[in-house]
Steps between C-alpha positions, in 0.01 A plus 500: 500500500607856434423796723467826305530804728455850359515837673326800345538871563214710368463872435267754341202498734305816576442396864597229746137386493521444123821302549337275761201439273725399210711277727184324621393441137845370410493258793151376413571448131842339542376262769220387264745389231551140624133439413567561131870419455573131547878554512455724804474292818451793736520876521529720807521880496616697804472877525787674678384667820827686560482845333877546539573222249508553125311190385121500525410135459641153453360205312596142568405255229562128492542317168622151411835605354693778331365363170143552623562865592420633148170308503398722790681820398370500142147384580240756379341532845834588660596731215170688541551555875850632435385720211201653674602521866879485534666652192325839529663553841818291480807677633726201576492121504735241651469122461653185645418146382616201705430130538297369794401151601 
């Protein structure tokens, strides 16, 4: 199994309230993806509660292998969430992929 961990920093919100609304939508939509993407075993999104840190949320996805990662990443449902909810605000992204048992 492969754990796919991604940190996101977002920017461009009018208010903190707007940012929290978008983060809640991102969490909801990303955590729904295992229902429609068979390569995706699980998805967990955590919103950063520490305002002093630069990353706003983290996703942890579990897939079968590094070879299965594109089946999730390129899936139309995932691409749509990224296009509509993440890309408009994306400031920075960091990723680590590692094997787990």
